[in-house]
Amino acid sequence: MDELLKPIKQFLQCDTPDAWVAAATKPENLPVVLIDHLICELKAYMCKLLNGCTTDLFISAFNGDFPLGHKLTTKEA
């Protein structure tokens, strides 16, 4: 398993904290984890559509909706 995860750990440059894994695997947290994953997928898709991602371009995709653009381009999302 360590060999399989080696490229991922090299990319992330850190291990996933045990506390995060414990919280993420609780059944009551499944909706939060799935929503977070959905937001990450949407961010990646928007970056692909915009041929790269900058905050200005990303926010403009939401017609100047700064609070939404800010949420989607920061760790608040």
XYZ file of C-alpha atoms in Angstrom:
77
model
C 0.000 0.000 0.000
C 2.841 2.427 0.803
C 4.285 1.946 -2.688
C 0.882 2.596 -4.255
C 0.443 5.822 -2.274
C 4.013 7.049 -2.803
C 3.261 9.279 -5.867
C 0.262 10.797 -4.094
C 2.267 11.574 -0.963
C 5.037 13.097 -3.079
C 2.510 15.320 -4.830
C 0.778 16.387 -1.603
C 4.086 16.737 0.251
C 2.429 15.687 3.516
C 0.445 12.871 5.055
C -3.266 13.135 5.670
C -3.770 13.764 9.389
C -5.261 10.816 11.266
C -7.819 13.150 12.856
C -9.054 14.166 9.389
C -9.415 10.527 8.314
C -11.279 9.718 11.535
C -13.670 12.641 11.021
C -14.147 12.009 7.288
C -15.044 8.348 7.786
C -17.834 9.001 10.286
C -21.179 8.220 8.608
C -22.712 11.490 9.815
C -19.979 13.421 7.965
C -20.565 11.734 4.598
C -22.736 14.595 3.241
C -20.041 17.154 4.118
C -17.300 15.053 2.508
C -19.375 14.536 -0.649
C -20.242 18.237 -0.931
C -16.581 19.169 -0.453
C -15.606 16.688 -3.164
C -18.270 18.102 -5.486
C -16.941 21.632 -4.957
C -13.390 20.462 -5.705
C -14.575 18.769 -8.911
C -16.446 21.929 -9.948
C -13.343 24.039 -9.297
C -11.251 21.707 -11.445
C -13.846 21.750 -14.233
C -14.081 25.553 -14.186
C -10.287 25.833 -14.309
C -10.279 23.541 -17.332
C -12.970 25.634 -19.036
C -11.012 28.800 -18.325
C -7.739 27.263 -19.592
C -6.065 27.710 -16.244
C -7.209 29.184 -13.017
C -6.729 32.610 -11.591
C -8.995 34.157 -9.008
C -9.981 37.021 -11.335
C -10.997 34.698 -14.152
C -12.770 32.350 -11.790
C -14.775 35.135 -10.151
C -15.713 36.587 -13.547
C -17.239 33.222 -14.439
C -19.843 33.965 -11.771
C -20.773 37.368 -13.269
C -19.108 39.333 -10.510
C -20.713 37.381 -7.674
C -17.740 38.095 -5.425
C -18.938 36.200 -2.306
C -19.526 33.062 -4.366
C -16.312 33.486 -6.340
C -14.365 34.094 -3.138
C -15.849 31.009 -1.483
C -15.004 28.855 -4.483
C -11.416 30.084 -4.718
C -10.461 29.859 -1.046
C -10.325 27.220 1.642
C -13.722 28.399 2.882
C -15.385 26.234 0.221
